[in-house]
Coordinates of C-alpha atoms in Angstrom, one line a residue:
Chain A
M1 CA -34.2 -90.4 14.8
D2 CA -30.6 -90.5 13.7
S3 CA -30.5 -86.9 12.7
M4 CA -28.3 -85.6 15.5
Q5 CA -26.4 -88.7 16.3
N6 CA -25.6 -89.5 12.7
A7 CA -23.2 -86.6 12.6
P8 CA -19.8 -88.1 13.1
S9 CA -18.0 -86.8 16.1
T10 CA -15.9 -84.1 14.7
E11 CA -13.4 -83.7 17.5
D12 CA -10.5 -85.3 15.8
T13 CA -8.2 -83.6 18.3
Q14 CA -8.1 -86.9 20.2
R15 CA -6.4 -88.8 17.5
T16 CA -2.8 -88.8 18.1
S17 CA -0.4 -88.1 15.3
Q18 CA 2.3 -90.4 16.5
P19 CA 2.9 -93.7 14.8
A20 CA 0.6 -96.5 16.0
P21 CA 2.0 -98.4 19.0
V22 CA 2.8 -102.0 18.5
L23 CA 1.8 -104.5 21.1
A24 CA 3.7 -107.8 20.5
L25 CA 2.8 -110.5 23.0
L26 CA 4.6 -113.8 23.3
P27 CA 5.1 -116.2 26.1
E28 CA 7.9 -114.8 28.3
T29 CA 11.4 -116.1 28.0
G30 CA 14.6 -115.1 29.8
V31 CA 15.4 -111.4 29.7
S32 CA 11.9 -110.5 28.5
Y33 CA 10.5 -111.2 32.0
I34 CA 12.7 -108.4 33.4
R35 CA 12.3 -106.0 30.5
H36 CA 8.5 -106.2 30.6
A37 CA 8.4 -105.8 34.4
W38 CA 10.6 -102.7 34.1
Q39 CA 8.4 -101.3 31.3
D40 CA 5.3 -101.9 33.4
M41 CA 6.9 -99.9 36.3
L42 CA 7.9 -97.0 33.9
S43 CA 4.5 -96.8 32.2
G44 CA 2.9 -96.9 35.7
M45 CA 5.0 -93.9 36.7
K46 CA 3.9 -92.1 33.5
L47 CA 0.3 -92.5 34.7
A48 CA 1.2 -91.1 38.1
R49 CA -1.4 -88.3 37.8
L50 CA -4.1 -91.0 37.2
G51 CA -2.9 -93.1 40.0
A52 CA -2.9 -90.2 42.4
T53 CA -6.4 -89.2 41.3
L54 CA -7.7 -92.7 41.8
G55 CA -6.2 -92.8 45.2
W56 CA -7.7 -89.5 46.1
L57 CA -11.1 -90.5 44.8
D58 CA -10.9 -93.7 46.9
I59 CA -10.5 -91.5 50.0
K60 CA -13.3 -89.1 48.9
L61 CA -15.7 -92.0 48.3
R62 CA -14.9 -93.6 51.6
Y63 CA -16.3 -90.5 53.5
R64 CA -19.3 -89.8 51.3
G65 CA -22.3 -89.6 53.6
S66 CA -20.3 -89.5 56.8
I67 CA -20.6 -86.4 59.1
L68 CA -17.3 -86.4 60.8
G69 CA -15.8 -87.8 57.6
P70 CA -12.0 -88.2 57.6
F71 CA -11.8 -86.9 61.2
W72 CA -13.1 -90.1 62.6
L73 CA -9.6 -91.4 62.1
T74 CA -8.0 -88.4 63.7
A75 CA -10.4 -88.5 66.6
S76 CA -9.9 -92.2 67.3
T77 CA -6.1 -91.9 67.1
A78 CA -6.3 -88.9 69.6
V79 CA -8.4 -90.9 72.0
M80 CA -6.2 -94.0 71.8
V81 CA -3.0 -92.0 72.3
A82 CA -4.5 -90.1 75.3
A83 CA -5.7 -93.2 77.0
M84 CA -2.7 -95.4 76.3
G85 CA -0.1 -92.7 76.8
V86 CA -1.1 -92.0 80.4
L87 CA -1.7 -95.6 81.4
Y88 CA 1.4 -97.1 79.9
A89 CA 3.6 -94.3 81.1
Y90 CA 2.4 -95.2 84.6
L91 CA 2.8 -98.9 84.1
M92 CA 6.3 -98.7 82.7
N93 CA 7.4 -96.0 85.1
M94 CA 8.2 -93.5 82.4
D95 CA 7.9 -89.8 82.3
V96 CA 4.7 -89.0 80.5
H97 CA 6.3 -85.9 78.9
K98 CA 8.8 -88.2 77.2
Y99 CA 6.6 -91.2 76.6
L100 CA 3.4 -89.7 75.1
P101 CA 5.1 -88.0 72.1
F102 CA 7.1 -91.2 71.5
L103 CA 3.9 -93.3 71.6
T104 CA 2.0 -90.9 69.4
F105 CA 4.6 -90.9 66.7
S106 CA 5.1 -94.7 67.0
L107 CA 1.4 -95.5 66.8
V108 CA 0.8 -93.2 63.8
L109 CA 3.7 -94.8 61.9
W110 CA 2.6 -98.3 62.9
G111 CA -1.0 -97.5 61.7
F112 CA 0.4 -96.5 58.4
A113 CA 2.6 -99.6 58.1
S114 CA -0.1 -102.1 59.1
G115 CA -2.8 -100.4 57.1
T116 CA -0.5 -100.5 54.0
L117 CA 0.3 -104.1 54.4
Q118 CA -3.3 -105.2 55.0
D119 CA -4.6 -103.1 52.2
G120 CA -1.8 -104.3 50.0
C121 CA -3.1 -107.8 49.9
T122 CA -6.1 -106.8 48.0
T123 CA -4.4 -104.3 45.6
F124 CA -5.1 -106.4 42.5
T125 CA -8.1 -108.4 43.6
S126 CA -10.0 -105.2 44.3
A127 CA -9.0 -103.8 41.0
S128 CA -10.1 -106.9 39.0
G129 CA -12.8 -104.8 37.1
L130 CA -10.1 -102.5 35.8
I131 CA -7.6 -105.3 35.1
H132 CA -10.2 -107.2 33.0
S133 CA -11.4 -104.2 31.1
A134 CA -8.2 -102.9 29.5
R135 CA -4.5 -103.5 29.5
M136 CA -2.9 -101.2 31.9
P137 CA 0.3 -101.3 33.9
Y138 CA 0.0 -103.2 37.2
S139 CA 2.2 -100.6 38.9
L140 CA -0.7 -98.1 38.4
H141 CA -2.9 -100.1 40.9
V142 CA 0.0 -100.2 43.3
L143 CA 0.5 -96.5 43.0
R144 CA -3.2 -95.9 43.6
A145 CA -3.1 -98.0 46.8
T146 CA 0.1 -96.3 48.0
V147 CA -1.5 -92.8 47.5
R148 CA -4.6 -93.9 49.3
N149 CA -2.6 -95.1 52.3
L150 CA -0.4 -92.0 52.4
L151 CA -3.6 -89.8 52.4
T152 CA -5.0 -91.9 55.2
V153 CA -1.9 -91.4 57.4
A154 CA -2.0 -87.7 56.6
H155 CA -5.2 -87.5 58.6
N156 CA -3.2 -88.3 61.8
I157 CA -0.6 -85.6 61.3
P158 CA -2.8 -83.1 63.4
V159 CA -2.6 -85.5 66.4
V160 CA 1.2 -85.6 66.2
V161 CA 1.4 -81.9 65.8
V162 CA -0.8 -81.2 68.8
V163 CA 1.0 -83.7 71.0
F164 CA 4.4 -82.3 70.0
L165 CA 3.2 -78.7 70.7
W166 CA 1.6 -79.7 74.0
F167 CA 4.8 -81.3 75.3
A168 CA 7.1 -78.8 73.6
V169 CA 9.0 -81.4 71.6
V170 CA 11.2 -79.7 69.1
P171 CA 12.3 -82.1 66.3
A172 CA 16.0 -81.7 65.6
W173 CA 16.2 -81.0 61.9
S174 CA 18.6 -83.2 59.9
W175 CA 18.9 -84.6 56.4
T176 CA 17.7 -87.9 57.6
M177 CA 14.1 -86.7 57.9
P178 CA 13.4 -86.3 54.2
A179 CA 15.5 -89.3 53.4
A180 CA 13.6 -91.5 55.9
C181 CA 10.3 -90.2 54.6
A182 CA 11.3 -91.0 51.0
L183 CA 12.4 -94.5 52.1
W184 CA 9.1 -95.1 53.8
V185 CA 7.1 -94.1 50.7
F186 CA 9.3 -96.3 48.5
D187 CA 9.1 -99.3 50.8
S188 CA 5.3 -98.9 51.2
F189 CA 5.1 -99.0 47.4
M190 CA 7.2 -102.1 47.2
A191 CA 5.5 -103.9 50.1
T192 CA 2.1 -103.2 48.5
F193 CA 3.3 -104.6 45.3
L194 CA 4.7 -107.7 46.9
L195 CA 1.6 -108.5 49.0
G196 CA -0.6 -107.5 46.1
I197 CA 0.9 -110.3 44.0
L198 CA 0.9 -112.8 46.8
G199 CA -2.6 -111.9 47.8
T200 CA -3.8 -112.4 44.3
R201 CA -2.4 -115.9 43.9
F202 CA -2.9 -117.2 47.5
R203 CA -6.1 -116.1 49.1
D204 CA -4.7 -117.1 52.5
V205 CA -2.3 -114.2 52.5
P206 CA -4.6 -111.5 54.2
P207 CA -5.2 -113.6 57.4
I208 CA -1.5 -114.5 57.6
V209 CA -0.5 -110.9 57.2
A210 CA -3.0 -109.8 59.8
S211 CA -1.8 -112.3 62.5
T212 CA 1.9 -111.6 61.7
L213 CA 1.3 -107.9 62.1
Q214 CA -0.3 -108.5 65.5
I215 CA 2.8 -110.3 66.7
L216 CA 5.1 -107.7 65.3
F217 CA 3.1 -104.9 67.0
F218 CA 4.2 -106.3 70.4
V219 CA 7.7 -107.4 69.4
T220 CA 8.7 -104.2 67.8
P221 CA 9.4 -101.2 70.0
I222 CA 6.2 -99.3 69.4
L223 CA 4.6 -99.3 72.9
W224 CA 8.0 -99.5 74.6
A225 CA 11.1 -97.6 73.9
P226 CA 14.1 -99.7 72.7
E227 CA 16.2 -98.3 75.5
L228 CA 14.2 -100.5 77.9
M229 CA 16.1 -103.4 76.5
K230 CA 19.2 -103.6 78.7
T231 CA 21.2 -106.0 76.5
G232 CA 20.9 -107.5 73.1
Q233 CA 19.3 -104.4 71.4
D234 CA 21.1 -105.5 68.2
W235 CA 18.8 -108.4 67.9
L236 CA 16.0 -106.0 67.2
L237 CA 17.6 -105.2 63.8
L238 CA 16.4 -108.6 62.7
D239 CA 12.8 -107.2 62.9
P240 CA 12.5 -105.2 59.6
F241 CA 10.1 -102.7 61.2
F242 CA 12.5 -101.7 63.9
P243 CA 15.2 -100.0 61.8
L244 CA 12.5 -98.3 59.6
M245 CA 10.6 -97.0 62.7
E246 CA 13.9 -95.7 64.2
I247 CA 15.1 -93.8 61.2
L248 CA 12.0 -91.8 61.1
R249 CA 11.2 -91.6 64.8
T250 CA 14.6 -90.7 66.3
P251 CA 15.0 -87.3 64.4
F252 CA 11.5 -86.3 65.6
T253 CA 11.6 -87.4 69.2
G254 CA 15.3 -86.6 69.6
D255 CA 16.4 -90.0 70.8
I256 CA 19.9 -91.4 70.2
V257 CA 20.4 -93.3 66.9
N258 CA 22.0 -96.6 66.9
A259 CA 24.8 -96.5 64.3
A260 CA 23.6 -99.7 62.6
I261 CA 20.1 -98.4 62.1
W262 CA 20.5 -96.9 58.6
P263 CA 22.5 -99.8 57.1
A264 CA 19.8 -102.1 58.5
A265 CA 16.9 -100.0 57.1
L266 CA 18.6 -99.8 53.7
G267 CA 19.5 -103.5 53.8
W268 CA 15.9 -104.6 54.5
S269 CA 14.6 -102.2 51.8
A270 CA 17.0 -103.7 49.3
V271 CA 15.8 -107.2 50.1
L272 CA 12.2 -106.1 49.8
T273 CA 12.9 -104.4 46.4
V274 CA 14.8 -107.4 45.0
V275 CA 12.2 -109.9 46.1
T276 CA 9.3 -107.8 44.9
F277 CA 10.9 -107.1 41.5
A278 CA 11.9 -110.7 41.0
L279 CA 8.4 -112.0 41.9
F280 CA 6.7 -109.4 39.7
A281 CA 8.9 -110.1 36.8
R282 CA 8.1 -113.8 37.1
M283 CA 4.3 -113.4 37.7
R284 CA 3.4 -110.2 35.8
A285 CA 1.9 -112.0 32.8
R286 CA -0.1 -114.4 35.0
L287 CA -1.7 -111.8 37.2
A288 CA -4.7 -111.2 34.9
Y289 CA -5.4 -114.9 34.9
W290 CA -5.6 -114.9 38.7
V291 CA -7.6 -111.9 39.6
Chain B
M1 CA -0.2 -99.9 9.6
V2 CA -3.0 -100.8 11.9
G3 CA -3.4 -104.6 12.1
I4 CA -3.8 -107.7 14.2
T5 CA -1.9 -110.9 13.7
V6 CA -2.6 -113.9 15.8
R7 CA -0.5 -117.0 15.4
D8 CA -1.2 -120.4 17.1
L9 CA -2.6 -118.6 20.1
E10 CA -3.0 -120.7 23.2
I11 CA -4.6 -119.4 26.4
S12 CA -5.1 -121.8 29.3
F13 CA -6.3 -121.1 32.8
P14 CA -4.8 -123.0 35.7
L15 CA -7.2 -124.5 38.2
Y16 CA -5.8 -123.9 41.6
H17 CA -8.9 -124.5 43.7
G18 CA -10.2 -127.7 45.0
N19 CA -8.5 -131.0 45.4
A20 CA -6.2 -131.2 42.3
R21 CA -5.8 -135.0 42.4
S22 CA -9.5 -135.9 42.7
L23 CA -10.3 -133.2 40.2
K24 CA -7.8 -134.7 37.7
K25 CA -9.3 -138.1 38.1
T26 CA -12.8 -136.8 37.6
L27 CA -11.8 -134.8 34.6
R28 CA -9.9 -137.6 33.0
D29 CA -12.9 -139.9 33.3
S30 CA -15.6 -137.5 32.2
L31 CA -14.9 -134.4 30.2
S32 CA -13.7 -133.5 26.8
G33 CA -10.1 -132.7 25.9
R34 CA -10.2 -129.1 27.1
F35 CA -8.9 -130.0 30.5
T36 CA -5.3 -131.1 30.3
Q37 CA -2.1 -130.9 32.4
D38 CA 0.7 -128.5 31.9
E39 CA 4.4 -129.4 32.2
R40 CA 4.1 -129.0 36.0
E41 CA 1.2 -131.4 36.2
R42 CA -1.3 -128.7 37.1
V43 CA -4.8 -129.1 35.8
V44 CA -5.5 -126.4 33.2
V45 CA -8.5 -125.4 31.1
Q46 CA -7.6 -124.7 27.6
A47 CA -9.7 -121.6 26.7
L48 CA -8.1 -121.2 23.3
R49 CA -6.1 -123.5 21.1
D50 CA -4.4 -123.1 17.7
V51 CA -6.1 -119.8 16.9
T52 CA -4.5 -118.1 13.9
F53 CA -5.8 -115.2 11.8
T54 CA -4.8 -111.8 10.5
L55 CA -6.9 -108.6 10.4
N56 CA -6.2 -105.6 8.2
P57 CA -7.6 -102.0 8.2
G58 CA -11.3 -102.0 7.3
D59 CA -11.9 -105.5 8.7
R60 CA -14.9 -105.9 10.9
L61 CA -14.6 -109.3 12.5
G62 CA -17.5 -111.0 14.3
L63 CA -17.0 -113.9 16.7
V64 CA -19.8 -116.4 17.1
G65 CA -20.0 -119.6 19.2
G66 CA -21.7 -121.0 22.2
N67 CA -21.1 -120.1 25.8
G68 CA -17.6 -121.0 26.8
A69 CA -16.3 -121.2 23.2
G70 CA -13.6 -118.6 24.0
K71 CA -15.1 -115.4 22.6
T72 CA -14.5 -113.2 25.5
T73 CA -11.1 -114.8 26.2
L74 CA -10.1 -114.1 22.6
L75 CA -11.2 -110.5 22.9
R76 CA -9.2 -110.1 26.1
A77 CA -6.2 -111.7 24.6
L78 CA -6.4 -109.2 21.7
A79 CA -6.6 -106.4 24.2
G80 CA -3.4 -107.7 25.8
I81 CA -5.1 -108.5 29.1
Y82 CA -4.4 -112.2 28.9
E83 CA -0.9 -112.7 27.6
P84 CA -0.4 -115.8 25.5
V85 CA 0.6 -119.1 27.1
G86 CA 1.6 -120.2 23.6
G87 CA 1.8 -118.6 20.2
S88 CA 1.7 -114.9 19.7
V89 CA -0.5 -111.9 19.4
T90 CA 0.7 -108.7 17.6
V91 CA -1.5 -105.7 17.6
T92 CA -0.5 -102.4 15.9
G93 CA -2.6 -99.4 16.8
H94 CA -4.4 -97.8 19.7
I95 CA -6.8 -100.3 21.3
G96 CA -10.2 -99.4 22.6
T97 CA -12.0 -102.0 24.7
L98 CA -15.6 -102.5 25.5
L99 CA -15.3 -105.8 27.2
D100 CA -17.7 -105.4 30.2
P101 CA -20.6 -103.0 30.7
S102 CA -19.0 -101.2 33.5
L103 CA -15.8 -100.8 31.4
G104 CA -13.8 -100.6 34.6
M105 CA -15.8 -97.6 35.5
N106 CA -16.0 -96.8 39.2
M107 CA -19.7 -97.2 39.9
E108 CA -19.7 -94.8 42.8
L109 CA -18.2 -92.0 40.8
T110 CA -20.3 -89.7 38.6
G111 CA -20.4 -90.2 34.9
R112 CA -18.4 -87.0 34.4
E113 CA -15.7 -88.1 36.9
N114 CA -15.4 -91.4 35.0
I115 CA -15.0 -89.6 31.7
R116 CA -12.1 -87.6 33.3
L117 CA -10.4 -90.8 34.5
R118 CA -10.6 -92.4 31.1
G119 CA -9.2 -89.3 29.5
M120 CA -6.3 -89.3 31.9
F121 CA -5.7 -93.0 31.3
A122 CA -5.5 -92.3 27.5
G123 CA -3.0 -89.6 28.3
L124 CA -5.1 -86.7 27.1
S125 CA -4.6 -83.0 28.0
A126 CA -7.2 -81.1 30.0
T127 CA -8.7 -79.4 26.9
Q128 CA -8.9 -82.8 25.1
I129 CA -10.7 -84.3 28.1
S130 CA -13.3 -81.6 28.1
A131 CA -13.8 -82.1 24.3
V132 CA -14.4 -85.8 25.0
E133 CA -16.7 -84.9 27.8
Q134 CA -18.9 -82.8 25.5
D135 CA -18.8 -85.4 22.8
V136 CA -19.9 -88.2 25.2
E137 CA -22.5 -85.9 26.7
A138 CA -24.1 -85.3 23.3
F139 CA -23.9 -89.0 22.3
A140 CA -25.1 -90.6 25.5
G141 CA -27.9 -88.1 26.1
L142 CA -27.8 -88.7 29.8
G143 CA -28.7 -85.1 30.7
S144 CA -28.3 -84.3 34.4
F145 CA -27.6 -88.0 35.1
L146 CA -24.0 -87.3 34.0
D147 CA -23.4 -85.6 37.4
L148 CA -24.9 -88.6 39.4
P149 CA -23.0 -91.7 40.4
V150 CA -23.0 -94.4 37.7
Q151 CA -24.6 -96.9 40.1
T152 CA -27.8 -94.9 39.8
Y153 CA -28.0 -95.4 36.0
S154 CA -30.1 -98.0 34.3
S155 CA -28.0 -100.7 32.5
G156 CA -28.9 -99.0 29.1
M157 CA -27.6 -95.7 30.4
T158 CA -24.4 -97.3 31.5
V159 CA -24.0 -98.9 28.2
R160 CA -24.6 -95.6 26.4
L161 CA -22.0 -93.9 28.6
S162 CA -19.3 -96.5 28.1
F163 CA -19.9 -96.9 24.4
G164 CA -19.7 -93.2 23.9
L165 CA -16.6 -93.0 26.0
A166 CA -14.8 -95.9 24.3
T167 CA -15.5 -94.5 20.9
A168 CA -14.9 -90.8 21.8
I169 CA -11.3 -91.5 22.6
K170 CA -10.7 -92.7 19.0
P171 CA -9.1 -96.1 19.0
D172 CA -7.6 -97.6 15.9
I173 CA -9.0 -101.0 17.0
L174 CA -12.2 -101.4 18.9
L175 CA -12.9 -104.7 20.7
M176 CA -16.5 -105.2 21.8
D177 CA -18.2 -107.9 23.8
E178 CA -21.8 -108.8 23.4
W179 CA -23.2 -106.9 26.4
F180 CA -23.8 -103.7 24.4
M181 CA -27.1 -105.3 23.3
A182 CA -28.5 -103.8 26.5
G183 CA -29.2 -100.6 24.6
D184 CA -32.6 -100.2 22.9
A185 CA -33.1 -100.3 19.2
S186 CA -32.6 -96.5 18.8
F187 CA -29.4 -96.7 20.7
R188 CA -28.1 -99.5 18.4
N189 CA -28.9 -97.3 15.4
R190 CA -26.9 -94.5 16.8
A191 CA -24.1 -96.8 17.9
R192 CA -23.9 -98.1 14.4
A193 CA -23.6 -94.6 12.9
R194 CA -20.8 -93.9 15.3
L195 CA -19.1 -97.2 14.7
E196 CA -19.3 -96.8 11.0
T197 CA -17.6 -93.5 11.3
L198 CA -14.8 -95.2 13.1
V199 CA -14.5 -98.1 10.8
S200 CA -14.6 -95.9 7.7
Q201 CA -11.4 -94.4 9.0
A202 CA -9.6 -97.6 8.2
D203 CA -9.9 -99.0 11.7
I204 CA -10.6 -102.5 12.9
L205 CA -13.6 -103.8 14.8
V206 CA -13.7 -107.1 16.6
L207 CA -17.1 -107.9 18.0
S208 CA -18.7 -110.9 19.7
S209 CA -22.5 -111.2 19.6
H210 CA -25.4 -113.6 19.8
M211 CA -27.5 -111.6 17.4
A212 CA -27.5 -112.7 13.8
D213 CA -28.8 -109.5 12.3
V214 CA -26.1 -107.5 14.1
M215 CA -23.5 -109.8 12.8
V216 CA -24.7 -109.6 9.2
D217 CA -25.0 -105.8 9.3
W218 CA -21.9 -104.9 11.2
C219 CA -19.3 -107.4 10.1
N220 CA -17.6 -108.4 6.9
R221 CA -15.9 -111.5 8.3
L222 CA -17.0 -114.1 10.9
I223 CA -15.1 -116.6 13.0
W224 CA -17.0 -119.4 14.6
L225 CA -15.3 -120.6 17.7
E226 CA -16.0 -124.0 19.2
D227 CA -14.2 -125.4 22.3
G228 CA -11.5 -122.8 22.0
R229 CA -10.7 -123.6 18.3
I230 CA -11.6 -121.9 15.1
R231 CA -14.4 -124.1 13.6
M232 CA -15.0 -121.8 10.6
D233 CA -13.7 -118.6 9.2
G234 CA -15.4 -116.8 6.3
S235 CA -18.0 -114.3 5.2
P236 CA -20.8 -113.5 7.7
R237 CA -23.6 -115.1 5.7
E238 CA -21.7 -118.3 4.9
V239 CA -20.6 -118.8 8.5
L240 CA -23.9 -117.8 10.1
E241 CA -25.8 -120.2 7.8
A242 CA -23.5 -123.0 8.9
Y243 CA -23.7 -122.0 12.5
L244 CA -27.4 -121.7 12.6
G245 CA -28.0 -124.6 10.3
H246 CA -30.6 -122.8 8.1
P247 CA -30.5 -120.0 5.5
L248 CA -30.7 -116.4 6.5
E249 CA -33.5 -115.0 4.2
E250 CA -35.8 -114.1 7.1
L251 CA -33.3 -111.6 8.2
D252 CA -33.6 -109.5 5.1
N253 CA -36.9 -108.0 6.2
K254 CA -36.0 -107.7 9.8
D255 CA -37.3 -104.1 10.1
T256 CA -40.6 -105.5 11.2
A257 CA -39.5 -108.7 12.8
P258 CA -38.1 -108.8 16.4
D259 CA -34.3 -109.2 16.7
P260 CA -33.7 -112.9 16.2
V261 CA -31.5 -114.3 19.0
L262 CA -29.2 -117.1 18.0
P263 CA -30.1 -120.4 19.6
E264 CA -28.0 -121.7 22.4
P265 CA -26.0 -124.7 21.3
D266 CA -25.8 -125.9 24.9
P267 CA -29.2 -125.7 26.5
A268 CA -27.8 -126.8 29.9
E269 CA -25.9 -123.5 30.1
P270 CA -28.5 -120.8 29.3
H271 CA -27.0 -117.4 28.6
P272 CA -28.6 -114.6 30.5
L273 CA -29.5 -111.9 28.0
P274 CA -29.0 -108.5 29.3

């Protein structure tokens, strides 16, 4: 019975020739909190290929057995934009040629932001099987969720392209476009990380996030252009979503940029990064106990 | 050199759920000393306390003890999943874990896709991954099931796949929980052949099980855990006899006898055998 299985597996290629790694685990003190959090981030980035594959497979599995597959999302965005664009342009007395591209772009961006934040709450709890099966960097799970959300928003790009072509909107190329995209990717990673940690420890976080997002959807200029505010536009900078929306939206729709937009966007991103890193450094070793 | 050193290890889980004050009162009145409070007055369950041991190349350590004695927690602490609350764990070498049957596999993906993901996690190149794939394919003997989602597998097939996978990516240290008993007898013979190859290459095995014959055959050292503490540490025969409370002679002619399952010390908490 053992004849064929008894042969030891001869593929010794897998055995690495490097010296054996040392894993020294102690209760965290002082600087070790920060050092280990940083190491976690670095080793997560080294596994970027795995994180991207996991995110890609998540999307692939989501559509297994579906006929329209990923295009359900594209279709629903298209229908929503068409219906809301015409109605709200009429209600707000705006030129539909100006309003519809604005609304399309805003809704797609908002869809990405709110999807990322809601999905972010379950980053670690949904990966509890992986977390309990082997030691791996927590940033890998965050990377996976970020890739998944980026691929989801990519489904909506055709809607934006069609609307822009239809209304002959020509985005004015500037260096701020790639910079804004990079900042969005970075911030979505950090926000996923932050909410992932909070959502693991406090199971009330997902409903809180959902209702906060609902308020922000109406408070932030998504359905309405910021120009509609006659005075006090600067107050909008206190809404973290506003500067982030503006840095990416204005180059595409060709609106005027408020000078304070980029400092505000970078400022909010810095706050997010510092808070996330501090919380992760403090809680990293505890996450496995919570999931 | 490959090795494991555990010193005064303490692992405790905070209890966040429920009413902490009434919970504390109930616990103070009723239960053993495993529920305590930490410095911030939270109720914690001490899963492991004062665990100290050292393992060297060639050691095959078995963990015995009732349910809730801390076996799985200790394995996870050795894997670096639970970081110590007190004391220290030092592990030198590549760690392979077989802690739950799904092994962190995505049940909706095919066996082959899961093999690829594991290979990527271990940092293997594309050619190394296909070598692992062939090796696992030969060992697990799943045939065309390898291209079907893992959720369509029987539990035995899942076990064969994950065992083959964990041992194909050669770890220096293999940590195994008791679930692998889901395999049939012929699987266990094959698993043993494969493990012995690994162990003979001066690697370390840590294994938790309820099956006395497996412990005697596979291990050269046993630790008996009770209430999160080491109750006894010694040779398999010696510890098992103390643990079972009777001599082990009947195991010597086990070829004909069915696998003896260790009695459950706590009958109120029956362990579902896979």
